[in-house]
Protein backbone atom coordinates (compact mmCIF):
# COMPACT_ATOMS: atom_id res chain seq x y z
CA MET A 1 -0.13 -0.02 0.24
CA LYS A 2 1.06 3.53 -1.07
CA LEU A 3 0.47 6.77 1.15
CA LYS A 4 0.69 9.63 -1.30
CA GLY A 5 1.66 13.13 0.82
CA ARG A 6 3.60 16.09 0.23
CA ARG A 7 8.21 16.81 -0.39
CA ILE A 8 9.58 18.79 2.09
CA VAL A 9 13.06 17.25 2.00
CA GLY A 10 13.45 14.83 -0.70
CA GLY A 11 15.43 11.84 -0.42
CA LYS A 12 14.61 8.41 0.41
CA ALA A 13 14.87 6.16 3.40
CA GLU A 14 13.82 2.52 4.17
CA GLY A 15 13.31 1.04 7.69
CA GLU A 16 10.79 0.27 10.78
CA VAL A 17 8.44 3.32 11.95
CA ILE A 18 7.88 4.66 15.55
CA VAL A 19 5.07 6.14 15.70
CA SER A 20 3.87 9.43 18.01
CA ARG A 21 0.24 9.54 17.98
CA LYS A 22 0.12 12.28 21.10
CA PRO A 23 0.57 15.84 19.43
CA PRO A 24 2.96 17.64 19.02
CA LEU A 25 6.51 16.58 19.39
CA SER A 26 8.60 18.81 20.86
CA PHE A 27 12.53 18.16 20.07
CA LEU A 28 13.89 21.03 22.37
CA GLY A 29 14.24 19.15 25.89
CA GLY A 30 11.95 16.30 24.44
CA VAL A 31 14.57 14.24 22.25
CA ASP A 32 17.83 13.77 23.64
CA PRO A 33 20.38 14.89 20.71
CA GLU A 34 22.89 12.51 22.33
CA THR A 35 21.01 9.92 22.72
CA GLY A 36 17.95 10.07 20.13
CA ILE A 37 15.90 9.01 22.98
CA VAL A 38 12.99 10.70 23.81
CA THR A 39 12.61 12.44 27.35
CA ASP A 40 9.45 14.41 26.92
CA ALA A 41 7.52 13.25 29.99
CA GLU A 42 4.07 13.75 27.84
CA SER A 43 5.43 11.89 25.08
CA ASP A 44 3.42 8.37 24.17
CA ILE A 45 6.88 7.33 22.95
CA ARG A 46 9.09 8.56 25.98
CA GLY A 47 11.70 6.39 26.60
CA GLN A 48 12.05 5.07 22.91
CA SER A 49 15.05 5.56 20.51
CA ILE A 50 14.47 7.73 16.75
CA ALA A 51 17.79 6.67 16.15
CA GLY A 52 17.69 5.10 12.62
CA LYS A 53 13.84 5.02 12.76
CA ILE A 54 11.33 6.24 10.34
CA LEU A 55 9.86 9.06 12.75
CA VAL A 56 5.94 9.30 12.42
CA PHE A 57 4.01 11.96 14.05
CA PRO A 58 1.17 14.50 13.72
CA ARG A 59 2.91 17.90 13.96
CA GLY A 60 5.72 19.42 16.14
CA LYS A 61 5.90 22.44 18.33
CA GLY A 62 8.53 24.48 20.67
CA SER A 63 11.02 26.85 19.71
CA THR A 64 13.44 27.55 16.75
CA VAL A 65 16.14 25.68 19.32
CA GLY A 66 14.18 22.51 18.36
CA SER A 67 15.50 22.49 14.46
CA TYR A 68 19.34 22.75 15.97
CA VAL A 69 18.03 19.55 18.21
CA ILE A 70 17.06 17.85 15.26
CA TYR A 71 20.73 18.93 13.36
CA ALA A 72 22.41 17.44 16.16
CA LEU A 73 20.68 14.39 16.09
CA LYS A 74 21.93 14.22 12.58
CA LYS A 75 25.88 14.93 13.62
CA ASN A 76 25.56 12.45 16.78
CA ASN A 77 24.18 9.86 14.21
CA ARG A 78 21.38 9.80 16.56
CA ALA A 79 18.65 10.95 13.67
CA PRO A 80 15.78 8.91 12.36
CA ARG A 81 16.57 8.11 8.98
CA ALA A 82 13.15 9.98 7.45
CA ILE A 83 10.31 11.99 9.06
CA ILE A 84 6.55 11.67 7.94
CA VAL A 85 3.87 14.01 9.79
CA GLU A 86 0.70 15.10 8.95
CA GLU A 87 1.18 18.49 9.27
CA ALA A 88 5.07 20.19 8.83
CA GLU A 89 5.46 23.10 10.77
CA THR A 90 8.63 25.43 10.56
CA ILE A 91 10.40 23.83 13.30
CA VAL A 92 10.34 20.23 12.11
CA ALA A 93 10.79 21.25 8.50
CA THR A 94 13.88 23.53 9.26
CA GLY A 95 15.51 20.93 11.49
CA ALA A 96 15.25 18.18 8.32
CA ILE A 97 16.27 20.36 5.69
CA ILE A 98 19.52 21.71 7.72
CA ALA A 99 19.85 17.89 8.72
CA GLY A 100 19.44 16.54 5.65
CA ILE A 101 17.08 14.24 6.66
CA PRO A 102 13.96 13.36 3.93
CA MET A 103 10.60 14.64 4.86
CA VAL A 104 7.11 14.32 4.41
CA ASP A 105 3.61 15.58 5.42
CA ASP A 106 0.19 15.70 4.63
CA VAL A 107 0.04 11.71 5.22
CA ASP A 108 -2.41 9.86 6.53
CA VAL A 109 -0.50 8.91 9.95
CA SER A 110 -3.37 6.90 11.48
CA LYS A 111 -2.63 4.02 8.66
CA LEU A 112 0.96 3.53 10.14
CA ARG A 113 1.98 1.87 13.12
CA PRO A 114 4.82 0.65 15.25
CA GLY A 115 6.89 -1.97 13.69
CA MET A 116 6.10 -1.43 10.34
CA LYS A 117 8.56 -1.37 7.51
CA VAL A 118 8.16 1.37 5.10
CA ARG A 119 9.62 3.13 1.91
CA VAL A 120 10.10 6.70 2.31
CA ASP A 121 10.82 8.56 -1.24
CA ALA A 122 10.13 12.57 -0.24
CA ASP A 123 11.42 13.00 -3.85
CA SER A 124 7.53 11.90 -4.68
CA GLY A 125 5.98 12.34 -1.26
CA GLU A 126 5.20 8.36 -1.49
CA VAL A 127 5.37 6.17 1.45
CA GLU A 128 5.43 2.72 0.47
CA ILE A 129 4.07 -0.16 3.33
CA LEU A 130 6.69 -2.93 2.73
CA GLU A 131 5.73 -5.16 6.03
CA ASP A 132 3.37 -4.91 8.69
CA LYS A 133 3.82 -7.51 11.50
CA GLU A 134 0.05 -7.38 12.48
């Protein structure tokens, strides 16, 4: 199954998804740039690592410094392989741009579940579900 979205940052990535359903996600103070572990006490993925995963969430929030947290994740090799959101806002989009992380928005994230394997073609705005463990 393919989901259609909109390209924010081009590129391709494949991997397992980690899904946050509780909006919004803040990177500043909510994700440790050294480890890639979500530390936000209100997050439904608190304690999980986003490193090397396809990060799926409804939308982001927070200070513009959150963009630099995304960049720091990339520099520390702890960034997600790609980002899929329902609604791109400037903090996450800017972070993905400066870090070179493929990003797609306008995707129905309710169709994605933790553990699924997906292929993100951000150039065309498509997310292809490769494997669903359920």
